[in-house]
Short mmCIF file of N, CA and C in Angstrom, two decimals:
data_model
loop_
_atom_site.label_atom_id
_atom_site.label_comp_id
_atom_site.label_asym_id
_atom_site.label_seq_id
_atom_site.Cartn_x
_atom_site.Cartn_y
_atom_site.Cartn_z
N MET H 1 0.83 -1.18 0.00
CA MET H 1 0.00 0.00 0.00
C MET H 1 0.88 1.25 0.00
N VAL H 2 0.52 2.22 -0.79
CA VAL H 2 1.26 3.48 -0.86
C VAL H 2 0.49 4.53 -0.06
N GLU H 3 1.18 5.17 0.88
CA GLU H 3 0.57 6.27 1.64
C GLU H 3 1.14 7.57 1.10
N ARG H 4 0.29 8.54 0.89
CA ARG H 4 0.73 9.82 0.34
C ARG H 4 0.25 10.97 1.22
N LYS H 5 1.11 11.95 1.36
CA LYS H 5 0.78 13.19 2.06
C LYS H 5 1.39 14.33 1.26
N ILE H 6 0.85 15.52 1.39
CA ILE H 6 1.40 16.71 0.76
C ILE H 6 2.22 17.45 1.81
N ALA H 7 3.43 17.87 1.44
CA ALA H 7 4.29 18.62 2.35
C ALA H 7 4.89 19.80 1.60
N LYS H 8 5.05 20.91 2.30
CA LYS H 8 5.65 22.10 1.71
C LYS H 8 7.17 22.04 1.85
N VAL H 9 7.88 22.48 0.83
CA VAL H 9 9.34 22.56 0.85
C VAL H 9 9.71 24.04 0.85
N TRP H 10 10.67 24.44 1.70
CA TRP H 10 11.11 25.83 1.74
C TRP H 10 12.61 25.89 1.89
N GLU H 11 13.17 27.10 1.69
CA GLU H 11 14.62 27.31 1.82
C GLU H 11 14.93 27.79 3.22
N GLN H 12 16.05 27.31 3.75
CA GLN H 12 16.45 27.59 5.12
C GLN H 12 17.78 28.32 5.15
N GLY H 13 17.83 29.47 5.77
CA GLY H 13 19.07 30.18 6.04
C GLY H 13 19.87 30.61 4.82
N ALA H 14 21.10 31.06 5.09
CA ALA H 14 21.97 31.58 4.04
C ALA H 14 22.40 30.51 3.05
N SER H 15 22.47 29.25 3.49
CA SER H 15 22.88 28.17 2.58
C SER H 15 21.77 27.81 1.60
N ARG H 16 20.55 28.28 1.89
CA ARG H 16 19.38 28.02 1.05
C ARG H 16 19.11 26.53 0.90
N SER H 17 19.46 25.76 1.96
CA SER H 17 19.13 24.33 1.99
C SER H 17 17.63 24.17 1.92
N LYS H 18 17.19 23.08 1.35
CA LYS H 18 15.76 22.81 1.25
C LYS H 18 15.32 22.02 2.49
N CYS H 19 14.19 22.38 3.05
CA CYS H 19 13.65 21.75 4.25
C CYS H 19 12.24 21.26 3.99
N ILE H 20 11.86 20.21 4.69
CA ILE H 20 10.51 19.66 4.60
C ILE H 20 10.11 19.14 5.97
N ILE H 21 8.85 19.29 6.31
CA ILE H 21 8.33 18.73 7.56
C ILE H 21 7.70 17.39 7.22
N LEU H 22 8.19 16.34 7.86
CA LEU H 22 7.63 15.01 7.63
C LEU H 22 6.30 14.88 8.38
N PRO H 23 5.30 14.28 7.77
CA PRO H 23 4.01 14.10 8.44
C PRO H 23 4.17 13.28 9.73
N LYS H 24 3.45 13.67 10.76
CA LYS H 24 3.52 13.01 12.07
C LYS H 24 3.29 11.51 11.96
N GLU H 25 2.30 11.11 11.16
CA GLU H 25 1.97 9.69 11.03
C GLU H 25 3.16 8.89 10.48
N PHE H 26 3.87 9.45 9.51
CA PHE H 26 5.03 8.76 8.93
C PHE H 26 6.13 8.62 9.97
N CYS H 27 6.39 9.69 10.72
CA CYS H 27 7.43 9.66 11.75
C CYS H 27 7.11 8.63 12.82
N GLU H 28 5.86 8.57 13.24
CA GLU H 28 5.46 7.60 14.25
C GLU H 28 5.68 6.17 13.76
N LYS H 29 5.32 5.89 12.51
CA LYS H 29 5.49 4.54 11.96
C LYS H 29 6.97 4.16 11.84
N LEU H 30 7.84 5.15 11.55
CA LEU H 30 9.27 4.88 11.40
C LEU H 30 10.03 5.00 12.72
N GLY H 31 9.38 5.48 13.77
CA GLY H 31 10.06 5.66 15.05
C GLY H 31 10.98 6.86 15.07
N ILE H 32 10.70 7.85 14.23
CA ILE H 32 11.53 9.06 14.15
C ILE H 32 11.00 10.07 15.17
N LYS H 33 11.91 10.54 16.04
CA LYS H 33 11.57 11.55 17.03
C LYS H 33 12.48 12.76 16.83
N GLY H 34 12.20 13.85 17.49
CA GLY H 34 13.05 15.03 17.42
C GLY H 34 14.48 14.67 17.79
N GLY H 35 15.44 15.09 16.99
CA GLY H 35 16.84 14.78 17.23
C GLY H 35 17.29 13.46 16.63
N SER H 36 16.38 12.72 16.00
CA SER H 36 16.74 11.45 15.36
C SER H 36 17.57 11.70 14.10
N TYR H 37 18.38 10.72 13.75
CA TYR H 37 19.10 10.75 12.48
C TYR H 37 18.43 9.78 11.52
N VAL H 38 18.43 10.14 10.25
CA VAL H 38 17.85 9.28 9.22
C VAL H 38 18.83 9.16 8.06
N GLU H 39 18.72 8.06 7.33
CA GLU H 39 19.48 7.87 6.09
C GLU H 39 18.54 8.27 4.95
N ILE H 40 19.03 9.09 4.04
CA ILE H 40 18.24 9.52 2.89
C ILE H 40 18.96 9.06 1.63
N THR H 41 18.27 8.28 0.80
CA THR H 41 18.85 7.78 -0.44
C THR H 41 17.91 8.09 -1.60
N MET H 42 18.49 8.14 -2.79
CA MET H 42 17.71 8.31 -4.01
C MET H 42 17.64 6.97 -4.71
N GLU H 43 16.45 6.55 -5.07
CA GLU H 43 16.24 5.33 -5.85
C GLU H 43 15.45 5.74 -7.08
N GLY H 44 16.17 6.00 -8.18
CA GLY H 44 15.52 6.52 -9.37
C GLY H 44 15.00 7.92 -9.08
N ASP H 45 13.70 8.12 -9.25
CA ASP H 45 13.11 9.43 -8.98
C ASP H 45 12.43 9.49 -7.61
N LYS H 46 12.79 8.56 -6.70
CA LYS H 46 12.18 8.51 -5.37
C LYS H 46 13.23 8.77 -4.29
N ILE H 47 12.81 9.42 -3.24
CA ILE H 47 13.64 9.62 -2.06
C ILE H 47 13.17 8.62 -1.01
N VAL H 48 14.12 7.88 -0.44
CA VAL H 48 13.81 6.88 0.59
C VAL H 48 14.43 7.35 1.90
N ILE H 49 13.63 7.39 2.97
CA ILE H 49 14.09 7.82 4.29
C ILE H 49 14.00 6.63 5.23
N ARG H 50 15.14 6.31 5.88
CA ARG H 50 15.18 5.19 6.83
C ARG H 50 15.78 5.67 8.14
N PRO H 51 15.19 5.30 9.26
CA PRO H 51 15.79 5.65 10.55
C PRO H 51 17.09 4.87 10.74
N ILE H 52 18.06 5.50 11.42
CA ILE H 52 19.32 4.80 11.73
C ILE H 52 19.57 4.84 13.22
#
């Protein structure tokens, strides 16, 4: 099953890094809490986020 949510992307600070807020439901399912580290990989045109 594919779960989809809409999230806004914005630029942060002088480096103009891109930021996104992950939906609460996704974070709860992955066990991601404030201060957590995640692995981010590209698989074709998809971004995959895994807790580490």
